[in-house]
């Protein structure tokens, strides 16, 4: 899991985020959050700690937005994985004829 605080050039910061990162731009900050698959709960825990920290500009609303986006992406990934499994199980098998 990683996150970044103030970005020196917030106008071009999005290009510097990983494509799988959940990003949030707020004033002159670009927050970018990512974690390994299966560690989403750790990321949500880190979000709650940041939102609870009064010295941090990320508030509870921001944390909720990031958590929602993370959940949406997980749901989309699960749907795609289910569709791929379904496609594989319904696709005709290419079986070679048995040679005598």
Coordinates of C-alpha atoms in Angstrom, one line a residue:
X1 CA 0.0 0.0 0.0
X2 CA 1.2 3.5 -0.7
X3 CA -0.1 7.0 -0.6
X4 CA 1.4 10.4 -1.5
X5 CA 0.8 13.7 0.1
X6 CA 1.4 17.2 -1.4
X7 CA 2.3 17.0 -5.0
X8 CA 4.7 19.6 -6.3
X9 CA 2.8 20.1 -9.5
X10 CA -0.9 19.2 -8.8
X11 CA -2.0 20.3 -12.3
X12 CA 0.0 17.5 -14.0
X13 CA 0.0 15.0 -11.1
X14 CA -2.5 12.6 -12.5
X15 CA 0.0 11.4 -15.1
X16 CA 2.4 10.4 -12.4
X17 CA 0.0 8.1 -10.6
X18 CA -0.1 4.4 -11.2
X19 CA -3.0 3.4 -13.5
X20 CA -4.4 1.1 -10.8
X21 CA -4.2 3.8 -8.1
X22 CA -7.3 5.4 -6.6
X23 CA -6.5 9.1 -6.8
X24 CA -8.1 12.2 -5.1
X25 CA -7.2 15.7 -6.0
X26 CA -7.9 18.3 -3.2
X27 CA -6.7 21.9 -3.5
X28 CA -2.9 21.6 -4.1
X29 CA -2.7 17.9 -3.0
X30 CA -2.9 14.8 -5.1
X31 CA -3.5 11.7 -3.0
X32 CA -2.8 8.4 -4.7
X33 CA -3.7 5.2 -3.0
X34 CA -2.9 1.7 -4.1
X35 CA -2.4 -1.7 -2.5
X36 CA -1.7 -5.3 -3.4
X37 CA -4.7 -7.4 -4.2
X38 CA -6.1 -8.9 -1.0
X39 CA -4.8 -6.0 1.2
X40 CA -7.7 -3.7 0.6
X41 CA -8.7 -3.8 4.3
X42 CA -5.3 -2.4 5.2
X43 CA -5.8 0.5 2.8
X44 CA -9.2 1.3 4.3
X45 CA -7.6 1.2 7.8
X46 CA -4.9 3.6 6.6
X47 CA -7.6 5.9 5.2
X48 CA -9.4 6.0 8.6
X49 CA -6.2 6.8 10.3
X50 CA -5.5 9.7 7.9
X51 CA -9.0 11.0 8.2
X52 CA -8.8 10.9 12.0
X53 CA -5.5 12.8 12.0
X54 CA -6.3 16.5 12.5
X55 CA -3.0 17.5 10.9
X56 CA -3.9 15.8 7.7
X57 CA -6.0 17.5 5.0
X58 CA -7.7 14.3 4.0
X59 CA -11.0 14.3 5.8
X60 CA -13.7 11.7 6.4
X61 CA -15.6 12.6 3.3
X62 CA -12.4 12.2 1.2
X63 CA -11.7 8.9 2.8
X64 CA -15.3 7.7 2.0
X65 CA -14.8 8.7 -1.6
X66 CA -11.6 6.8 -1.9
X67 CA -13.1 3.7 -0.1
X68 CA -16.2 3.9 -2.4
X69 CA -14.0 3.9 -5.5
X70 CA -11.9 1.1 -4.2
X71 CA -15.1 -1.0 -3.6
X72 CA -16.4 -0.2 -7.1
X73 CA -13.2 -1.3 -8.7
X74 CA -13.2 -4.5 -6.6
X75 CA -16.8 -5.2 -7.7
X76 CA -15.9 -4.6 -11.4
X77 CA -12.9 -6.9 -11.1
X78 CA -15.0 -9.6 -9.5
X79 CA -17.6 -9.2 -12.2
X80 CA -15.0 -9.5 -14.9
X81 CA -13.4 -12.6 -13.3
X82 CA -16.9 -14.2 -13.0
X83 CA -17.6 -13.5 -16.7
X84 CA -14.2 -14.9 -17.7
X85 CA -14.9 -18.1 -15.7
X86 CA -18.4 -18.4 -17.2
X87 CA -17.0 -17.8 -20.7
X88 CA -14.4 -20.5 -20.3
X89 CA -16.9 -23.1 -19.0
X90 CA -19.4 -22.5 -21.8
X91 CA -16.9 -22.4 -24.6
X92 CA -16.8 -25.6 -26.7
X93 CA -13.7 -27.7 -26.0
X94 CA -11.4 -28.3 -29.0
X95 CA -11.0 -32.1 -28.7
X96 CA -8.8 -34.0 -31.1
X97 CA -10.2 -37.2 -32.4
X98 CA -8.9 -40.4 -30.8
X99 CA -6.5 -42.2 -33.0
X100 CA -6.9 -46.0 -33.2

